[in-house]
Amino acid sequence: GTLARVGGWEYFVKSDTFHWTKGANDIYELPSDTKPTITQAMSYFHPDDQATAATALGGLLTEGESVDLELRLITAKGKHCWLRAIGKSEKDESNNIVRIYGAFQDITKRKHLEDEILNARNFYETLVGAVNVILWEADAETHQVNFISAQAKEMLGYDPKEWASYTMFWLDHIHPDDRDRVFAFAEERASVADTYSIEYRFLKADGNVVWVRDVVSVERENGKAKRLRGAMVDITQIKSTEQQLEQSNARLLSLLSAIPIPIAVTRVHDGKALFNNQPLQQFMALSPDITKHPASLNFYVHPEERQHFVEELMTNGRVNNMEVQLRSASGEEKWSLVSSLPLDFEGEQAIFTAFNDITERKRSEEALRQSEEHLRIIIETEPECVKIVDPKGNLVEMNAAGLFMLEAQSLKEVQETTLLSFILPEYRSAFSALHKQVMKGENGVLSFEIQGLKGTRRWLETHAAPMRDPTTGEVTKLLGVTRDITEQKEMMLKLTETSQELQSIINSMMDGLVLLNEDQRVVLANPALQDMFGYTEQELARTPLFLLIPERFRDMHIERIKQFINNAPFQHRVRTEIGLHKNGSEFPMDSSITSFRYGNRVMILVILRDVSEQVRTHEEIIQLNKTLESRVEERTVELVQLNAEKNEFLGIAAHDLKNPLAGILSSAEILERHLAGDVSKLRFVKMIIGASEQMMDIISNLLDVNRIESGLIGIKLRPITLTALAPIVEDYQERAAEKGIILHYECVHDYPSLNVMADEQALMQVADNLISNAVKYSPHWKHIWVRLSSNTGADGKRFGRVEVQDEGPGLSEDDKKKLFRKFARLSAQPTGDEHATGLGLSIVKKLMDLQHGRIWCESEQGHGATFIVELPSADDVFGGSAI
């Protein structure tokens, strides 16, 4: 009676009382002096077990037989526990049963452990079904498949039963060109190695061919291979990507800085690094200064792998997807799939090497060699995200790889944010549909894009499967295995889009663009330049630049460009030159010349603009001024005309400024891509882009003002519903979110179906300007409201009403006097380094006047501002409906 969780009991028939030892009372959690009746004692058992306990006790009292039962007990404090109850009978001299007695043993922990084992087995079976890997087992001597996981049907199209249908099923479905090689390799490795890996092509059930990688472990008995276990992974996409990389080698070299995978170009004769892109610097912990790198890239190959790697490279002149162990500059051990190809790089024989980080995969392969009992450990170290979600979509568990993808520090951080909020809006409905599908008991796959807590976007592919209750079979949770497919997405997009995008930008430029080499010969000329000088693309190819310059200026230009080459990088601002057309005619042109270094070479970028029309316009203006001076008697009338011509000229000048400015912006964006790895130069390029975009805004506003004041804007009033403004509000949601601002869109509850008379384009411009100002001048983490409502005037006429309310600094009395004036500078300043021209509200006011509407502002300094727009009802005009 002194052993923990064990106790004795006895029941006296005559007095109908139970007696307990201390151990039994500990289990029941009753005082030691409690002596219940047989009815009271029965009430302690679980309702579902009371009948069994009563039957056993009855047998002891009538037949005298012994009992040994496992029963559930409810203690006096309401706790549930499991007991093993052993009982016997005692008879008197007359063979009557006078006492029954026995012992209790608490077996709650054992029962809970059995339940945990059952739950764990169900978890592992579900997890194996969700991992996108075919697991298999086969006889080492005959290669007869004894087991293969259900993924074989999904990935290859063959039912697991087909694999066991005959001995050589696996060998017969290997691609004929790979069959002998694979079989010989598997036989040889199984005889000498405990593990091996092999890649080969496999024939799917639908006739298609896939590339697979088999990672195999060998089980031995008495030193002889007895059983093979392996994991088969579909690597078709990787193989396809590698083939595309080989076919596009020439294009890739021109885009090395933009490729997101680690790339190195090394000289053949000494291995010296000629180029390392930024991903390689990060992957191998290298300094951005290439001169500080070791003399040979082989230095980073692990000592045990170095000789084999060098021999393969020197023997075959290339390395094709060799798995190489590396040691980074910081000493970190890594694995990579290395592919090397020979190429001519800037006139030198070089080796182009691409690295595919398989460090995490190698770790996973190492984990796969462990026994099935360590499957939990394999999942915890799995480089892909593993998560468990409850029926309501709440995250229950997520491994470290998943937290890394979401840029989160802890599971709690993700749970508080909610899993769905990481998914971009356009994919959320599909993700919810996948969740519902899996909760119905079906597996599912989905590709989608997320944004982590730090703003990083990733493409993910998740394989989801249901988790079932081991007792009821009901789906209780969702198990998802997610992998990052960002690199695959980006590589495919860049390979197909980058060159087209660059060519499209260059071809669409209105200004002429010519790219020269160090010999001042044409490397690239866009269509605008060909039209400007009258030459075809073939005629300009490799042509000296001086062909486009009158002979009297050639020596001066040649010397000036030599200075650009010697001082590269260098930029020369716009200046006027004289161009020579193919037909011999000369014309004035503005030129902008930039020199930059590309590897060890210097390139010259020249942007040219034919300004013949501007020169003629300028001469005409001079002549006009002379004429006006001689017409003093008509000065008043002519001043009016001159003012009109001034407005027209302002519009032309502002419009013409957009073209060279667009050329500058396009050229700067091209330089931004070429200089993506050069931080010091990229800073200046970004300054050019920012200034150009600001100038474009100023010019656009000037053009709007000029068109309005010149009466050139065409206002077409027609019935329009105010809800047409909803897309503009939606467009500003992302910009507001960047500053933590919440943008509300409200239709007041009593807002009727009211149409207004307005010009749709002008109304859109008014709403865009007001919402833009609210976002621009609101502090971070505030609110903005856009409300639609209606209003009835004192004369009974109805108006549609738009209100834009913010929580910004508000307007002072001086601000209110200057509000809606051109170039007005108010006391409020943009809160996110935005720029302001002082023209926006003046444009809004003029547009509202043209639409017979009203605009005003209600504000108190320090308490925000509300801009209100009212437009007449279309029904009051002619009972029209919205278009």
CSV table of C-alpha atoms in Angstrom, one decimal, residues 9 56-57 59-60 64-69 84-90 99-104:
chain,number,residue,atom,x,y,z
A,9,TRP,CA,-9.1,-2.7,-1.4
A,56,ALA,CA,-17.2,-8.3,-12.5
A,57,LEU,CA,-18.1,-7.5,-8.9
A,59,GLY,CA,-19.2,-12.6,-10.4
A,60,LEU,CA,-16.9,-12.2,-7.4
A,64,GLY,CA,-16.1,-16.5,-6.4
A,65,GLU,CA,-14.2,-16.2,-9.6
A,66,SER,CA,-11.1,-13.8,-9.9
A,67,VAL,CA,-11.1,-10.7,-12.1
A,68,ASP,CA,-8.5,-8.7,-14.0
A,69,LEU,CA,-9.9,-5.6,-15.7
A,84,ARG,CA,-6.0,-2.1,-13.7
A,85,ALA,CA,-8.3,-3.8,-11.1
A,86,ILE,CA,-7.5,-7.3,-9.7
A,87,GLY,CA,-9.9,-9.0,-7.4
A,88,LYS,CA,-10.5,-12.4,-5.6
A,89,SER,CA,-13.2,-13.8,-3.2
A,90,GLU,CA,-12.9,-15.2,0.4
A,99,ARG,CA,-15.2,-10.8,1.7
A,100,ILE,CA,-13.8,-9.8,-1.7
A,101,TYR,CA,-10.4,-8.1,-2.0
A,102,GLY,CA,-7.8,-7.0,-4.5
A,103,ALA,CA,-5.5,-4.2,-5.8
A,104,PHE,CA,-5.7,-1.2,-8.0
